């Protein structure tokens, strides 16, 4: 089935969405006075928390760390924190920073994760967005060459940035993750500290961090799976983060 798409300027994708940022974009966001949210998820060395077919992609965008007696693969996302309308959205639903908007905004409505197919039914775009416009997907293949390049740039940035993200997190005291598929741990760092650390580390040889990561999980059954796999579960109440559960009630 072919898919067409044409943005109608409704602004829905610019409301209540935490937009993933590359490191330069995160620094720009901080310089503009915005807040970055840090979202963390991980899977264990034995694959707990991850479908086997997704492992190659997930490993390439993760930092290898240790948790208890196990290796863990931690994925860290720096995202623009948007509760309500994006701070750059004007009264006409137009982007004030359109020419320098984040890469993920340029890629929308396509998905970055190669294991997630575009599904118009779960997008917030109105139905008329999908009724006309240029071809987006033909015969199951993305036909926009420029968009393919942007998607690969985004995926590569995830891979290139992960060690720096881990270093920034270490200096911010971020060392608790969620299990992939179970949820995310979410941090709202002080932005002056965040920007200062990012600037200090830029262009430097990153130190090796030996601090242990802990897993915050949604329930005792998940905790047992993590500890049985050798991972370490957090036992204290969150001091500097919130847990976003993905578990179906």
Coordinates of C-alpha atoms in Angstrom, one line a residue:
X1 CA 0.0 0.0 0.0
X2 CA 1.4 3.4 -0.9
X3 CA 1.4 6.4 1.4
X4 CA 1.2 10.0 0.6
X5 CA 1.7 12.9 3.1
X6 CA 1.4 16.6 3.1
X7 CA 1.7 18.8 6.2
X8 CA -1.4 20.9 6.8
X9 CA 0.1 23.0 9.5
X10 CA -2.1 21.8 12.3
X11 CA 0.7 22.0 14.9
X12 CA -0.3 18.8 16.7
X13 CA 3.2 17.3 16.3
X14 CA 4.6 20.4 18.0
X15 CA 2.5 19.9 21.2
X16 CA 3.4 17.6 24.1
X17 CA 6.2 15.9 22.3
X18 CA 9.7 15.5 23.7
X19 CA 11.8 15.8 20.5
X20 CA 15.1 13.8 20.5
X21 CA 18.1 16.0 19.9
X22 CA 21.7 15.5 18.7
X23 CA 24.4 16.9 20.9
X24 CA 24.8 20.1 19.0
X25 CA 21.0 20.5 19.0
X26 CA 20.8 19.9 22.7
X27 CA 23.5 22.6 23.2
X28 CA 21.5 25.0 20.9
X29 CA 18.3 24.2 22.9
X30 CA 20.1 25.1 26.1
X31 CA 21.5 28.3 24.6
X32 CA 18.0 29.3 23.6
X33 CA 16.7 29.0 27.1
X34 CA 15.0 25.6 26.7
X35 CA 14.9 22.6 29.0
X36 CA 16.3 19.2 28.0
X37 CA 14.9 16.0 29.4
X38 CA 17.1 13.0 29.6
X39 CA 15.4 9.7 29.0
X40 CA 17.2 6.4 29.8
X41 CA 16.5 2.8 29.0
X42 CA 18.7 -0.3 28.9
X43 CA 18.8 -4.0 28.3
X44 CA 21.0 -6.6 29.9
X45 CA 23.8 -8.6 28.3
X46 CA 21.7 -11.7 28.0
X47 CA 19.1 -9.8 25.9
X48 CA 16.6 -9.2 28.7
X49 CA 14.4 -6.4 27.6
X50 CA 15.0 -6.6 23.9
X51 CA 13.6 -8.7 21.0
X52 CA 16.5 -10.6 19.5
X53 CA 16.0 -9.1 16.0
X54 CA 16.5 -5.6 17.4
X55 CA 19.8 -6.2 19.1
X56 CA 22.2 -5.0 16.4
X57 CA 20.4 -1.6 16.1
X58 CA 20.1 -1.3 19.9
X59 CA 23.7 -2.2 20.6
X60 CA 25.0 0.3 18.1
X61 CA 23.2 3.2 19.9
X62 CA 24.1 2.1 23.4
X63 CA 26.9 2.5 25.9
X64 CA 28.2 -0.8 27.4
X65 CA 28.2 -0.4 31.2
X66 CA 28.0 -2.7 34.1
X67 CA 25.1 -3.4 36.6
X68 CA 25.7 -5.9 39.3
X69 CA 27.3 -8.9 37.8
X70 CA 26.0 -8.2 34.3
X71 CA 26.9 -6.1 31.3
X72 CA 24.2 -3.7 30.3
X73 CA 23.6 -1.6 27.2
X74 CA 22.3 1.8 28.0
X75 CA 20.5 4.1 25.5
X76 CA 20.4 7.8 26.4
X77 CA 18.1 10.3 24.7
X78 CA 18.5 14.0 25.1
X79 CA 15.2 15.5 24.1
X80 CA 13.6 19.0 24.0
X81 CA 11.2 19.1 26.9
X82 CA 7.8 20.2 25.6
X83 CA 4.8 20.2 27.9
X84 CA 2.1 21.8 25.8
X85 CA 3.1 23.8 22.7
X86 CA 6.8 23.8 21.7
X87 CA 8.4 27.0 22.9
X88 CA 9.3 27.8 19.3
X89 CA 5.7 27.5 18.0
X90 CA 4.1 30.9 17.2
X91 CA 0.4 31.9 17.4
X92 CA 0.0 30.7 13.7
X93 CA 1.4 27.3 14.4
X94 CA 4.6 28.2 12.6
X95 CA 8.1 27.3 13.8
X96 CA 10.2 30.3 14.8
X97 CA 13.4 28.3 14.2
X98 CA 12.3 26.5 11.1
X99 CA 15.6 26.9 9.3
X100 CA 17.5 25.4 12.2
X101 CA 14.9 23.1 13.6
X102 CA 16.0 19.7 15.0
X103 CA 16.7 16.8 12.7
X104 CA 13.9 14.8 14.0
X105 CA 11.4 17.6 13.2
X106 CA 12.7 17.5 9.6
X107 CA 12.2 13.8 9.4
X108 CA 8.6 13.7 10.8
X109 CA 6.3 11.8 10.2
X110 CA 8.8 9.0 9.5
X111 CA 10.1 6.8 12.3
X112 CA 13.8 6.8 13.2
X113 CA 13.9 3.2 14.6
X114 CA 14.2 0.8 11.7
X115 CA 12.1 -1.7 13.6
X116 CA 9.1 0.6 13.8
X117 CA 7.0 1.0 10.6
X118 CA 5.2 4.2 9.8
X119 CA 1.6 3.9 10.9
X120 CA -0.6 6.8 10.0
X121 CA -3.3 5.5 12.3
X122 CA -1.3 6.3 15.4
X123 CA 0.0 9.7 14.2
X124 CA -1.8 12.9 15.4
X125 CA -1.9 14.4 11.9
X126 CA -5.5 14.9 10.6
X127 CA -6.8 12.5 8.0
X128 CA -6.4 15.1 5.2
X129 CA -2.6 15.0 5.7
X130 CA -2.6 11.5 4.3
X131 CA -5.1 12.0 1.5
X132 CA -3.0 14.0 -0.9
X133 CA 0.5 15.3 -1.4
X134 CA 3.8 13.7 -2.7
X135 CA 4.4 10.0 -2.4
X136 CA 6.1 9.1 0.8
X137 CA 6.2 5.3 0.7
X138 CA 5.7 3.3 -2.5
X139 CA 5.7 -0.5 -2.4
X140 CA 6.8 -0.4 1.2
X141 CA 9.9 1.7 0.4
X142 CA 10.6 5.3 1.4
X143 CA 11.0 7.1 -1.9
X144 CA 12.1 10.5 -0.7
X145 CA 15.9 10.4 -1.1
X146 CA 16.6 13.5 1.1
X147 CA 14.5 12.0 3.8
X148 CA 16.4 8.8 3.7
X149 CA 19.6 10.7 4.2
X150 CA 18.2 12.6 7.1
X151 CA 17.1 9.4 8.8
X152 CA 20.5 7.9 8.4
X153 CA 22.1 11.0 9.8
X154 CA 19.8 10.8 12.9
X155 CA 20.7 7.1 13.4
X156 CA 24.4 7.8 13.0
X157 CA 24.2 10.7 15.5
X158 CA 22.7 8.3 18.0
X159 CA 25.7 6.0 17.6
X160 CA 28.3 8.8 17.5
X161 CA 26.9 10.7 20.6
X162 CA 26.4 7.8 23.0
X163 CA 29.8 7.9 24.8
X164 CA 29.6 11.6 25.3
X165 CA 26.0 11.3 26.6
X166 CA 27.2 8.6 29.1
X167 CA 30.0 11.0 30.2
X168 CA 27.6 13.9 30.6
X169 CA 25.2 11.6 32.6
X170 CA 28.0 10.5 34.9
X171 CA 28.9 14.1 35.7
X172 CA 25.2 14.9 36.3
X173 CA 24.8 11.9 38.7
X174 CA 22.6 10.0 36.3
X175 CA 23.1 6.3 36.9
X176 CA 19.6 4.8 37.2
X177 CA 18.0 3.4 34.0
X178 CA 14.8 1.6 33.2
X179 CA 14.6 -1.8 31.5
X180 CA 13.9 -1.4 27.8
X181 CA 10.2 -2.1 27.2
X182 CA 9.3 -1.6 30.8
X183 CA 9.8 2.1 30.9
X184 CA 12.2 5.1 31.0
X185 CA 13.9 7.0 33.8
X186 CA 13.4 10.7 33.1
X187 CA 15.7 13.5 34.4
X188 CA 15.4 17.3 34.1
X189 CA 18.9 18.5 34.7
X190 CA 19.8 22.1 35.6
X191 CA 20.5 23.6 32.2
X192 CA 23.4 25.8 33.2
X193 CA 25.2 22.7 34.6
X194 CA 24.2 20.7 31.6
X195 CA 25.6 23.2 29.1
X196 CA 28.7 23.7 31.1
X197 CA 29.5 20.0 31.2
X198 CA 28.8 19.6 27.5
X199 CA 31.1 22.5 26.7
X200 CA 33.9 21.2 29.0
X201 CA 33.8 17.7 27.5
X202 CA 33.7 18.9 23.8
X203 CA 36.7 17.8 22.0
X204 CA 38.2 16.0 25.0
X205 CA 39.3 12.4 25.4
X206 CA 36.5 11.0 27.6
X207 CA 37.5 9.2 30.8
X208 CA 36.4 5.6 31.5
X209 CA 33.5 5.5 33.9
X210 CA 33.4 2.6 36.3
X211 CA 30.3 3.7 38.2
X212 CA 27.5 1.1 38.4
X213 CA 24.1 1.5 36.8
X214 CA 21.0 0.5 38.6
X215 CA 17.7 -0.6 37.1
X216 CA 14.4 1.0 38.2
X217 CA 11.6 -1.4 37.3
X218 CA 7.8 -1.5 37.4
X219 CA 7.3 -4.4 39.7
X220 CA 8.7 -7.3 41.6
X221 CA 8.3 -9.8 38.7
X222 CA 10.5 -7.6 36.5
X223 CA 12.9 -7.1 39.4
X224 CA 13.4 -10.8 39.7
X225 CA 14.1 -11.1 36.0
X226 CA 16.8 -8.4 36.3
X227 CA 18.5 -9.8 39.4
X228 CA 18.3 -13.4 38.0
X229 CA 20.2 -12.0 35.0
X230 CA 22.9 -10.5 37.2
X231 CA 21.6 -6.9 37.1
X232 CA 21.3 -4.6 40.1
X233 CA 17.9 -3.1 41.0
X234 CA 17.4 0.3 42.6
X235 CA 16.0 0.0 46.1
X236 CA 15.8 3.6 47.1
X237 CA 13.0 6.1 46.2
X238 CA 14.0 8.2 43.2
X239 CA 15.9 11.3 44.3
X240 CA 16.6 13.0 41.0
X241 CA 14.4 11.3 38.4
X242 CA 10.9 10.1 37.5
X243 CA 10.0 6.7 36.3
X244 CA 7.8 6.5 33.2
X245 CA 6.2 3.1 33.0
X246 CA 5.4 1.4 29.7
X247 CA 3.7 -1.5 31.4
X248 CA 0.1 -2.2 30.4
X249 CA -2.1 -2.1 33.5

